Coordinates of C-alpha atoms in Angstrom, one line a residue:
Chain A
M236 CA -5.6 -111.6 -102.6
R237 CA -5.8 -110.8 -106.3
D238 CA -2.7 -109.4 -107.9
L239 CA -3.2 -105.9 -109.4
S240 CA 0.5 -105.7 -109.4
N241 CA -0.6 -105.2 -114.3
D242 CA -4.5 -104.7 -113.5
R243 CA -5.9 -102.0 -115.3
A244 CA -9.5 -104.2 -115.1
L245 CA -9.9 -104.0 -111.0
L246 CA -9.4 -100.4 -111.3
S247 CA -12.6 -97.5 -111.3
I248 CA -12.2 -94.1 -111.5
N249 CA -14.6 -92.7 -108.9
A250 CA -15.1 -88.9 -111.2
A251 CA -15.0 -86.4 -109.1
T252 CA -11.1 -87.1 -108.2
V253 CA -10.6 -85.2 -111.7
R254 CA -13.5 -83.6 -111.7
Q255 CA -12.2 -79.9 -112.0
R256 CA -11.0 -80.0 -115.1
W257 CA -12.2 -82.6 -117.5
G258 CA -16.5 -82.6 -118.5
L259 CA -17.8 -86.1 -117.7
G260 CA -17.0 -86.8 -121.1
E261 CA -13.5 -86.0 -121.1
I262 CA -13.7 -88.6 -118.6
I263 CA -14.8 -91.8 -120.0
D264 CA -13.1 -90.9 -122.7
G265 CA -9.5 -90.4 -120.5
C266 CA -11.2 -93.7 -118.0
A267 CA -11.5 -95.6 -121.5
R268 CA -8.1 -95.0 -123.6
R269 CA -6.7 -95.8 -120.4
Q270 CA -8.5 -99.6 -120.6
I271 CA -10.3 -99.3 -116.7
G272 CA -12.3 -100.8 -115.8
G273 CA -15.0 -98.8 -113.9
I274 CA -15.6 -95.5 -113.4
A275 CA -18.3 -93.5 -110.2
P276 CA -20.2 -90.4 -111.3
W277 CA -22.4 -88.0 -109.5
R278 CA -25.4 -87.3 -110.4
D279 CA -24.4 -83.1 -111.6
Q280 CA -21.9 -84.3 -113.9
I281 CA -24.7 -87.0 -114.9
A282 CA -27.9 -84.0 -115.1
A283 CA -25.1 -81.8 -116.7
Y284 CA -23.5 -84.4 -119.4
G285 CA -27.5 -85.9 -120.2
L286 CA -28.8 -89.2 -118.3
D287 CA -28.9 -91.2 -121.4
K288 CA -26.2 -89.7 -123.1
T289 CA -24.4 -90.5 -120.2
A290 CA -25.7 -94.5 -120.0
R291 CA -24.1 -94.6 -123.6
H292 CA -21.8 -93.1 -123.5
I293 CA -20.3 -95.2 -120.9
R294 CA -21.8 -98.6 -122.3
D295 CA -19.7 -97.7 -125.5
A296 CA -16.5 -97.4 -123.3
G297 CA -17.3 -101.3 -121.8
L298 CA -17.3 -99.7 -118.7
T299 CA -18.1 -101.1 -115.1
V300 CA -20.2 -98.0 -113.2
T301 CA -19.9 -99.4 -109.7
G302 CA -21.5 -97.1 -107.6
V303 CA -23.7 -93.1 -108.3
C304 CA -22.7 -91.7 -106.0
R305 CA -25.1 -90.1 -104.5
G306 CA -28.2 -91.0 -102.3
G307 CA -28.6 -90.7 -99.0
M308 CA -29.0 -86.6 -97.2
F309 CA -32.5 -88.4 -95.6
P310 CA -32.8 -86.0 -92.1
A311 CA -34.9 -82.4 -92.2
A312 CA -36.3 -80.8 -90.3
D313 CA -40.1 -80.9 -91.4
A314 CA -42.3 -83.4 -92.9
A315 CA -42.4 -82.0 -96.5
G316 CA -38.4 -82.5 -96.6
L317 CA -38.6 -85.5 -95.1
K318 CA -40.7 -85.8 -97.9
A319 CA -39.0 -84.5 -100.9
N320 CA -36.1 -86.0 -99.8
I321 CA -37.5 -89.3 -100.6
E322 CA -39.1 -88.3 -104.0
D323 CA -35.3 -87.6 -105.0
N324 CA -34.4 -90.9 -103.3
L325 CA -36.9 -93.0 -105.6
R326 CA -35.0 -90.3 -108.9
A327 CA -31.2 -91.3 -108.3
I328 CA -32.7 -95.4 -108.2
D329 CA -34.2 -94.7 -111.4
E330 CA -30.5 -92.8 -112.2
A331 CA -29.1 -95.3 -111.1
V332 CA -31.1 -98.4 -113.0
T333 CA -30.3 -96.3 -116.5
L334 CA -26.5 -96.8 -115.7
G335 CA -26.8 -100.2 -114.5
A336 CA -25.1 -99.1 -111.8
E337 CA -23.7 -102.1 -109.8
C338 CA -25.2 -100.1 -106.5
L339 CA -26.4 -96.6 -105.6
V340 CA -24.2 -95.6 -103.1
L341 CA -25.6 -93.9 -100.6
V342 CA -24.6 -90.4 -98.1
V343 CA -27.4 -90.6 -95.1
G344 CA -27.3 -87.2 -94.2
G345 CA -26.5 -85.3 -91.8
M346 CA -29.0 -83.3 -88.4
P347 CA -30.8 -80.8 -89.9
E348 CA -30.5 -77.2 -89.8
G349 CA -31.2 -76.4 -85.8
S350 CA -30.9 -79.6 -84.4
K351 CA -29.1 -81.7 -81.5
D352 CA -30.9 -84.9 -82.2
I353 CA -28.4 -87.6 -82.9
A354 CA -30.4 -90.8 -82.7
G355 CA -33.0 -88.8 -84.2
A356 CA -31.2 -87.9 -86.9
R357 CA -30.0 -91.9 -86.9
R358 CA -34.2 -92.7 -87.1
Q359 CA -34.8 -90.5 -90.5
V360 CA -31.7 -91.8 -91.9
E361 CA -33.2 -95.0 -91.5
D362 CA -37.0 -94.2 -92.4
G363 CA -36.1 -92.8 -96.1
I364 CA -34.0 -95.9 -96.8
A365 CA -37.4 -98.0 -95.4
A366 CA -39.6 -95.7 -98.2
V367 CA -37.3 -96.2 -100.8
L368 CA -35.6 -99.4 -99.9
E369 CA -39.2 -101.7 -102.3
Y370 CA -38.7 -99.7 -105.4
A371 CA -34.8 -100.3 -105.1
R372 CA -35.2 -104.1 -104.3
T373 CA -38.0 -103.7 -107.5
N374 CA -35.2 -102.1 -109.4
D375 CA -33.2 -105.0 -108.9
M376 CA -31.2 -101.2 -107.0
P377 CA -29.0 -102.6 -104.3
L378 CA -28.6 -99.7 -102.3
A379 CA -24.9 -99.2 -100.6
I380 CA -24.9 -97.2 -97.2
E381 CA -21.3 -95.7 -96.5
P382 CA -20.3 -95.1 -93.3
L383 CA -18.8 -92.0 -93.5
H384 CA -16.0 -90.9 -91.4
P385 CA -17.1 -89.3 -87.4
M386 CA -16.3 -85.9 -88.0
Y387 CA -19.3 -85.3 -90.3
A388 CA -21.3 -86.9 -87.7
A389 CA -22.8 -84.0 -87.5
D390 CA -23.3 -82.3 -91.0
R391 CA -22.9 -84.9 -94.4
A392 CA -23.4 -87.7 -92.3
C393 CA -24.7 -90.3 -89.5
V394 CA -24.3 -93.2 -90.0
N395 CA -20.2 -93.6 -89.2
T396 CA -19.2 -97.1 -88.6
L397 CA -19.4 -100.3 -90.9
G398 CA -21.4 -102.1 -87.7
Q399 CA -23.5 -99.5 -86.7
A400 CA -24.8 -99.3 -91.2
L401 CA -25.2 -103.3 -90.9
D402 CA -27.0 -103.6 -87.5
M403 CA -29.3 -101.0 -90.1
C404 CA -28.7 -104.1 -93.1
E405 CA -30.3 -106.5 -90.7
R406 CA -33.3 -103.8 -89.5
L407 CA -34.4 -102.9 -92.8
G408 CA -33.0 -105.7 -95.5
Q409 CA -34.8 -108.5 -93.1
G410 CA -32.2 -111.2 -93.8
E411 CA -32.5 -110.7 -98.1
G412 CA -29.1 -109.7 -98.4
K413 CA -27.0 -107.5 -101.4
S414 CA -30.4 -104.6 -101.9
V415 CA -29.5 -103.1 -99.3
G416 CA -25.9 -103.6 -98.3
V417 CA -22.6 -101.3 -97.6
A418 CA -19.8 -98.3 -99.4
V419 CA -16.5 -99.3 -97.9
D420 CA -13.8 -96.1 -98.0
V421 CA -10.8 -96.4 -96.4
Y422 CA -10.6 -93.3 -96.2
H423 CA -13.5 -93.6 -93.5
V424 CA -13.1 -96.4 -92.4
W425 CA -9.6 -97.6 -91.6
W426 CA -9.5 -95.8 -87.8
D427 CA -12.1 -98.7 -86.9
P428 CA -10.9 -101.1 -83.5
D429 CA -13.9 -103.3 -85.0
L430 CA -13.6 -102.9 -88.7
Q431 CA -11.8 -106.3 -89.5
A432 CA -14.9 -108.3 -88.4
Q433 CA -17.1 -105.9 -89.3
I434 CA -15.6 -106.9 -92.5
A435 CA -16.3 -110.5 -91.9
R436 CA -19.7 -109.9 -91.0
A437 CA -20.2 -107.6 -94.5
G438 CA -19.3 -109.9 -96.5
E439 CA -20.7 -113.2 -94.0
Q440 CA -23.9 -110.8 -94.6
G441 CA -23.9 -111.0 -99.0
R442 CA -23.7 -107.3 -98.1
L443 CA -20.5 -105.6 -99.0
L444 CA -21.6 -103.6 -102.4
A445 CA -18.7 -101.3 -102.9
F446 CA -14.9 -100.4 -102.0
H447 CA -13.5 -96.9 -102.7
V448 CA -9.8 -96.2 -101.7
C449 CA -7.2 -92.5 -101.3
D450 CA -5.2 -92.3 -98.1
W451 CA -5.1 -90.4 -94.6
L452 CA -1.8 -87.2 -94.8
V453 CA -0.8 -85.9 -92.0
P454 CA -0.9 -83.5 -91.5
T455 CA -4.7 -83.2 -92.8
T456 CA -5.7 -79.6 -93.9
D457 CA -9.3 -79.8 -94.6
M458 CA -11.2 -81.7 -93.6
L459 CA -13.6 -82.3 -96.2
L460 CA -11.1 -81.9 -99.4
D461 CA -7.9 -82.4 -98.2
R462 CA -7.6 -86.9 -99.3
G463 CA -4.3 -88.5 -100.0
M464 CA -3.5 -91.0 -103.1
M465 CA -2.9 -94.2 -102.0
G466 CA 0.0 -94.5 -101.4
D467 CA 1.0 -91.4 -99.7
G468 CA -0.9 -92.0 -96.7
I469 CA -0.5 -94.0 -93.2
I470 CA -3.4 -96.2 -94.5
D471 CA -2.5 -99.9 -94.6
I472 CA -5.1 -99.8 -97.9
P473 CA -3.6 -103.8 -98.4
A474 CA -4.9 -105.0 -95.0
I475 CA -8.4 -103.6 -95.5
R476 CA -7.9 -105.4 -99.0
G477 CA -7.6 -107.5 -98.0
W478 CA -10.3 -108.4 -95.1
V479 CA -12.5 -107.7 -98.0
E480 CA -11.1 -109.9 -100.2
D481 CA -10.9 -112.9 -97.2
A482 CA -14.9 -111.4 -96.9
G483 CA -15.8 -112.8 -100.9
F484 CA -16.3 -109.0 -102.4
E485 CA -15.5 -109.5 -106.1
G486 CA -15.6 -105.8 -107.4
L487 CA -13.2 -103.1 -108.3
C488 CA -11.5 -100.6 -106.3
E489 CA -12.6 -97.4 -106.7
V490 CA -10.6 -94.3 -106.4
E491 CA -12.5 -91.4 -104.6
I492 CA -9.7 -88.8 -104.4
F493 CA -11.5 -85.1 -103.1
S494 CA -7.9 -82.5 -103.2
A495 CA -8.8 -79.2 -103.8
E496 CA -4.6 -78.4 -102.8
N497 CA -3.1 -81.1 -105.5
W498 CA -5.3 -84.1 -107.7
W499 CA -7.8 -81.4 -108.3
K500 CA -5.2 -78.6 -109.6
R501 CA -3.3 -81.3 -112.2
D502 CA -4.6 -82.3 -115.6
P503 CA -6.0 -85.4 -115.6
E504 CA -4.0 -87.4 -117.7
E505 CA -1.3 -87.5 -114.9
V506 CA -4.1 -88.0 -112.3
L507 CA -4.9 -90.9 -113.5
D508 CA -1.5 -93.0 -115.0
V509 CA -1.1 -92.1 -111.5
C510 CA -4.6 -93.6 -109.7
I511 CA -3.5 -96.6 -112.0
E512 CA 0.1 -97.3 -111.1
R513 CA -0.8 -96.6 -106.9
H514 CA -3.5 -99.2 -108.3
Q515 CA -0.8 -101.8 -108.6
T516 CA 0.8 -101.2 -106.4
A517 CA -0.1 -99.1 -102.7
V518 CA -4.2 -101.2 -103.4
Chain B
M106 CA -29.0 -84.6 -63.0
R107 CA -27.5 -82.4 -60.8
D108 CA -28.7 -78.6 -61.2
L109 CA -25.9 -76.3 -62.6
S110 CA -27.6 -73.4 -63.1
N111 CA -25.9 -71.3 -59.5
D112 CA -23.4 -73.6 -59.8
R113 CA -19.3 -72.8 -60.0
A114 CA -18.2 -74.9 -58.1
L115 CA -18.8 -77.6 -60.1
L116 CA -17.2 -75.9 -63.2
S117 CA -13.4 -76.5 -63.9
I118 CA -11.4 -75.0 -66.1
N119 CA -9.0 -76.8 -68.3
A120 CA -5.9 -74.2 -68.8
A121 CA -5.8 -74.6 -72.8
T122 CA -9.1 -73.0 -72.1
V123 CA -7.0 -69.4 -71.5
R124 CA -3.7 -70.4 -72.0
Q125 CA -3.1 -67.8 -74.9
R126 CA -2.9 -64.8 -73.1
W127 CA -3.0 -66.2 -69.3
G128 CA -0.3 -68.2 -67.6
L129 CA -0.7 -70.3 -64.9
G130 CA -0.5 -68.4 -62.2
E131 CA -3.2 -65.7 -63.3
I132 CA -5.2 -68.4 -64.5
I133 CA -4.9 -70.3 -61.0
D134 CA -6.1 -66.0 -59.8
G135 CA -8.9 -65.6 -63.0
C136 CA -10.6 -69.2 -61.3
A137 CA -10.9 -68.1 -58.1
R138 CA -11.9 -65.0 -58.3
R139 CA -14.3 -66.9 -59.4
Q140 CA -15.4 -69.7 -57.2
I141 CA -14.8 -72.0 -59.8
G142 CA -14.7 -75.7 -58.7
G143 CA -11.6 -76.9 -60.1
I144 CA -8.7 -76.6 -62.4
A145 CA -6.8 -78.7 -65.3
P146 CA -3.2 -77.5 -66.1
W147 CA -1.3 -79.0 -68.6
R148 CA 2.2 -80.0 -68.3
D149 CA 4.8 -77.4 -70.3
Q150 CA 2.4 -74.4 -67.8
I151 CA 2.8 -76.2 -64.3
A152 CA 7.1 -76.7 -66.1
A153 CA 7.0 -72.9 -66.8
Y154 CA 5.3 -71.6 -63.7
G155 CA 7.6 -74.3 -61.2
L156 CA 5.7 -77.2 -60.0
D157 CA 5.7 -76.9 -56.5
K158 CA 5.0 -72.9 -56.9
T159 CA 2.0 -74.7 -59.3
A160 CA 0.3 -77.0 -56.7
R161 CA 1.0 -74.4 -53.3
H162 CA -0.8 -72.1 -55.3
I163 CA -3.8 -74.2 -56.3
R164 CA -3.7 -75.4 -52.9
D165 CA -4.0 -72.5 -51.0
A166 CA -6.3 -70.5 -54.0
G167 CA -8.6 -74.0 -53.1
L168 CA -9.6 -75.4 -56.5
T169 CA -9.6 -78.7 -57.1
V170 CA -7.3 -80.5 -59.8
T171 CA -10.2 -82.5 -61.4
G172 CA -7.0 -83.0 -64.2
V173 CA -3.3 -82.7 -65.7
C174 CA -3.1 -83.0 -69.0
R175 CA -1.2 -85.0 -69.9
G176 CA 0.6 -88.3 -69.8
G177 CA 0.4 -90.9 -72.6
M178 CA 2.2 -90.2 -76.3
F179 CA 3.3 -93.8 -75.7
P180 CA 4.2 -95.1 -79.7
A181 CA 7.3 -94.6 -80.7
A182 CA 9.8 -96.0 -84.1
D183 CA 12.0 -98.0 -81.2
A184 CA 12.6 -99.6 -78.0
A185 CA 14.6 -96.1 -77.1
G186 CA 11.5 -94.4 -77.5
L187 CA 9.1 -96.6 -75.8
K188 CA 11.8 -95.5 -73.1
A189 CA 12.0 -92.3 -73.0
N190 CA 7.8 -92.4 -72.9
I191 CA 7.8 -94.2 -70.1
E192 CA 9.9 -92.7 -68.2
D193 CA 8.1 -89.5 -69.1
N194 CA 5.2 -90.8 -68.1
L195 CA 6.3 -91.7 -65.2
R196 CA 7.0 -88.0 -64.7
A197 CA 3.6 -86.6 -65.1
I198 CA 2.8 -89.1 -62.6
D199 CA 4.7 -87.4 -59.9
E200 CA 3.6 -83.8 -60.9
A201 CA -0.5 -84.9 -61.0
V202 CA 0.7 -86.7 -56.8
T203 CA 2.7 -83.6 -56.7
L204 CA -1.0 -81.3 -57.3
G205 CA -2.8 -83.6 -55.0
A206 CA -4.7 -84.3 -59.4
E207 CA -7.8 -86.7 -59.2
C208 CA -6.8 -88.3 -62.3
L209 CA -4.0 -88.3 -64.8
V210 CA -5.0 -87.2 -68.4
L211 CA -4.0 -89.9 -70.8
V212 CA -4.3 -89.1 -74.3
V213 CA -2.8 -92.5 -75.4
G214 CA -0.6 -91.5 -79.0
G215 CA -1.0 -92.3 -82.6
M216 CA 1.4 -94.0 -84.6
P217 CA 5.2 -93.7 -84.7
E218 CA 6.7 -91.3 -87.9
G219 CA 6.2 -93.7 -90.8
S220 CA 4.4 -96.6 -90.1
K221 CA 1.1 -97.1 -90.7
D222 CA 0.1 -99.9 -88.3
I223 CA -2.4 -98.7 -86.3
A224 CA -2.6 -102.6 -84.5
G225 CA 1.1 -102.1 -83.7
A226 CA 0.4 -98.5 -82.1
R227 CA -2.5 -99.7 -79.7
R228 CA -1.2 -102.7 -78.2
Q229 CA 2.1 -100.3 -77.4
V230 CA -0.5 -97.7 -75.6
E231 CA -1.5 -100.8 -73.3
D232 CA 2.5 -102.2 -73.1
G233 CA 3.2 -99.0 -72.1
I234 CA 0.2 -98.2 -69.8
A235 CA 1.0 -101.5 -68.3
A236 CA 3.6 -100.5 -67.6
V237 CA 3.7 -97.3 -65.4
L238 CA 0.1 -98.9 -64.0
E239 CA 1.7 -99.9 -61.1
Y240 CA 4.1 -97.1 -60.1
A241 CA 0.5 -95.5 -60.2
R242 CA -0.8 -98.2 -58.2
T243 CA 1.5 -97.5 -55.6
N244 CA 0.8 -93.3 -55.3
D245 CA -2.5 -93.8 -56.0
M246 CA -3.0 -91.4 -58.9
P247 CA -6.1 -92.9 -61.1
L248 CA -4.8 -92.8 -65.0
A249 CA -8.1 -91.5 -66.9
I250 CA -7.9 -92.9 -70.8
E251 CA -8.7 -90.2 -73.1
P252 CA -10.4 -91.8 -76.7
L253 CA -10.2 -89.2 -78.7
H254 CA -12.4 -88.3 -81.9
P255 CA -11.3 -90.9 -84.9
M256 CA -9.7 -87.2 -86.2
Y257 CA -6.5 -88.0 -84.6
A258 CA -6.6 -91.6 -84.7
A259 CA -2.7 -91.4 -86.8
D260 CA -0.7 -88.1 -85.5
R261 CA -2.2 -88.2 -81.5
A262 CA -4.5 -91.2 -80.2
C263 CA -5.0 -94.9 -81.9
V264 CA -7.7 -95.5 -78.4
N265 CA -11.3 -93.5 -80.7
T266 CA -14.6 -94.9 -78.7
L267 CA -14.9 -95.7 -74.9
G268 CA -16.0 -98.9 -76.3
Q269 CA -11.9 -99.1 -77.1
A270 CA -11.8 -97.1 -74.2
L271 CA -12.7 -99.6 -72.0
D272 CA -11.7 -102.8 -73.4
M273 CA -8.5 -102.4 -72.9
C274 CA -9.1 -100.4 -69.0
E275 CA -10.4 -104.4 -68.6
R276 CA -7.4 -106.0 -69.9
L277 CA -4.7 -103.4 -68.5
G278 CA -6.8 -103.3 -64.8
Q279 CA -7.9 -106.8 -64.1
G280 CA -11.0 -105.4 -61.8
E281 CA -9.4 -103.4 -59.6
G282 CA -11.8 -100.4 -60.7
K283 CA -10.5 -96.4 -60.7
S284 CA -6.3 -97.5 -60.7
V285 CA -7.6 -97.2 -65.3
G286 CA -10.2 -95.5 -66.1
V287 CA -12.1 -92.9 -69.0
A288 CA -11.7 -89.0 -69.6
V289 CA -15.0 -88.8 -71.3
D290 CA -14.3 -85.9 -73.0
V291 CA -17.9 -84.4 -75.0
Y292 CA -15.9 -83.3 -77.8
H293 CA -14.5 -86.3 -79.4
V294 CA -17.0 -88.8 -77.8
W295 CA -20.7 -87.7 -78.8
W296 CA -20.7 -89.5 -82.2
D297 CA -20.6 -92.7 -81.0
P298 CA -24.0 -94.8 -81.2
D299 CA -23.8 -96.9 -78.9
L300 CA -21.8 -94.2 -76.3
Q301 CA -24.6 -94.1 -74.1
A302 CA -23.6 -97.9 -73.5
Q303 CA -20.5 -97.2 -72.7
I304 CA -20.6 -93.6 -69.8
A305 CA -22.8 -96.9 -68.6
R306 CA -20.5 -99.6 -68.4
A307 CA -17.8 -97.7 -67.4
G308 CA -20.6 -96.0 -64.8
E309 CA -21.0 -99.3 -63.5
Q310 CA -16.7 -100.5 -63.7
G311 CA -16.3 -97.8 -61.4
R312 CA -13.8 -95.7 -64.3
L313 CA -15.9 -92.4 -65.1
L314 CA -12.6 -90.3 -64.1
A315 CA -13.1 -87.1 -65.9
F316 CA -15.8 -85.2 -67.6
H317 CA -14.9 -82.7 -70.3
V318 CA -16.5 -80.3 -71.8
C319 CA -17.4 -78.1 -74.8
D320 CA -19.2 -78.2 -78.1
W321 CA -18.8 -79.2 -82.2
L322 CA -19.3 -75.9 -84.5
V323 CA -21.5 -76.7 -87.9
P324 CA -18.9 -75.9 -89.8
T325 CA -16.0 -76.7 -88.4
T326 CA -13.4 -74.3 -89.7
D327 CA -9.7 -76.2 -88.5
M328 CA -9.4 -80.2 -86.9
L329 CA -7.3 -79.0 -83.4
L330 CA -8.3 -75.3 -83.2
D331 CA -11.6 -74.7 -83.9
R332 CA -12.8 -76.1 -80.6
G333 CA -16.4 -74.3 -79.8
M334 CA -18.1 -72.9 -76.7
M335 CA -20.8 -75.7 -75.2
G336 CA -23.9 -74.1 -76.7
D337 CA -23.2 -72.8 -80.5
G338 CA -22.1 -76.1 -81.9
I339 CA -24.6 -79.9 -81.8
I340 CA -23.8 -81.6 -78.7
D341 CA -26.8 -82.5 -76.9
I342 CA -24.5 -81.0 -74.1
P343 CA -27.5 -82.0 -70.6
A344 CA -28.3 -85.6 -72.3
I345 CA -24.4 -87.2 -71.4
R346 CA -24.2 -85.3 -68.8
G347 CA -27.7 -87.1 -68.2
W348 CA -25.4 -90.2 -68.7
V349 CA -22.9 -89.9 -66.6
E350 CA -24.2 -88.2 -63.5
D351 CA -26.7 -91.2 -63.7
A352 CA -23.8 -93.7 -63.8
G353 CA -21.9 -92.2 -60.3
F354 CA -20.4 -89.8 -62.6
E355 CA -19.8 -86.8 -58.6
G356 CA -17.0 -85.0 -60.4
L357 CA -16.7 -81.3 -62.5
C358 CA -17.6 -80.4 -65.6
E359 CA -14.4 -79.3 -67.2
V360 CA -14.1 -77.2 -69.8
E361 CA -11.9 -77.3 -72.4
I362 CA -11.8 -75.2 -76.3
F363 CA -9.1 -75.0 -77.9
S364 CA -10.0 -72.1 -80.3
A365 CA -6.6 -70.4 -82.4
E366 CA -9.2 -68.0 -84.1
N367 CA -12.0 -66.7 -80.8
W368 CA -11.7 -67.6 -77.5
W369 CA -7.9 -67.3 -77.3
K370 CA -8.1 -64.3 -78.9
R371 CA -10.6 -63.3 -76.5
D372 CA -10.2 -61.5 -73.1
P373 CA -9.0 -63.7 -70.5
E374 CA -11.9 -63.1 -68.0
E375 CA -14.6 -62.4 -71.1
V376 CA -13.9 -65.8 -71.8
L377 CA -13.6 -67.4 -68.4
D378 CA -17.7 -65.5 -67.9
V379 CA -19.0 -67.2 -70.4
C380 CA -17.3 -70.5 -69.0
I381 CA -19.6 -69.4 -65.5
E382 CA -23.1 -68.8 -68.2
R383 CA -22.3 -71.3 -70.0
H384 CA -21.8 -73.9 -67.2
Q385 CA -24.9 -73.6 -65.9
T386 CA -27.4 -72.9 -68.9
A387 CA -25.2 -75.1 -71.9
V388 CA -24.4 -78.7 -69.9

């Protein structure tokens, strides 16, 4: 495994982690001041700061863009909704290209309002990715399907295991490797009994596009906004990083923490310092 | 599929559903008054009401005991803890036998305090079941491993998919069928892309021991105590019941709802009436 004990270059900060008190420009500066290697901005942050300004600022700061959050959200109740979602994904690809991102992260979406048809939602997701895949390929922007924890299956993402995501990649990608792959977030997949094997499979296929870290707290008091800092929970993050690196992943470790009652309330300067320390000791 | 539209005989009430305002004796009477077919009591309720008294009352009321909740909770931080947990499961088997239950439901347990080793916890679970299985067989009490939703993997049950539970059954049961099987609760497994295939596998092996219903609400406001009444959420319960019945299940549909802010606050008389109505229309 790579030695992170003095590393900052392999650390990336997902900009959601400090979004409550800093705008995107401040986040970029905060990372750059600390020689943090990468950043992953959200589209609403990019829109607020300005796409070209964001691209220039990140480039000048020397940061790798480990992903743009997010494309996806494909399912819809009708044809107009499906079409609008596809168009939005095409715009997301353009933005990711402008930023020189390593991938566009896809949070694929759950079931449309009123639906109980998760299999149908999954077909809509696959059809949606298929509809934008050629555009992504042409623009050299890998699409990273992020399997989300099954507790988000209804309303956020109906792709819920790495195996399921890779099955989808295989059907979509026809062996063309990284044009469609996966983002592995320990928060979403740590519990999966098949995780090690599926990470190896992703690596063999060249589909490991991103690696996200945070921690699962016990107890977890909110299903969305109570993620823990690495080391504060029960995920064996080094074990999973080992599997990911054994599978050939050479990218950055992206810290993505939604924490309404703890980390989002703290001074972002402190949060970034803790991210660095935990990246070096608990990832 | 079986026609439930006028049925009460195939309905079972898990006694947690109305536990806040009724003792076990009242719950038994409330079910019997309505010609509900079955009940699934919890061990603390049984202890409070008295084991022999519970057995007699349920027998006199003509109710099927679709399961006793619960055995399991095998993992521990040390040998003494593991031993104590095994002994507790032997007592649970005795109680289930006294009640003439169709199975003892196993909520297998999560990781011991301070542990990050989910694979180790899973080995402890399998070893624990192995340690009590012969006693269960001798006493003709099937053990039903209940895979719990992955959001409980850390602290309640590290068996989180039906496939994982069946793998464990196969290693434990050596083809001896129902001595160890599974409880399928739609709340825990509805999201699983492999669900239909794993239900079929469970049926082929004679391991479908129990079928639990409630619903997944959107949004879900509490990870433990915000389950919905059948029909109020997004699970396609009839589809899953169809798979279960296609796989040969002939048992009762057990309603198990933990709902601190809604159903637990209502009059149990009303709750049971709604359970009957939803059993007939939404299951």
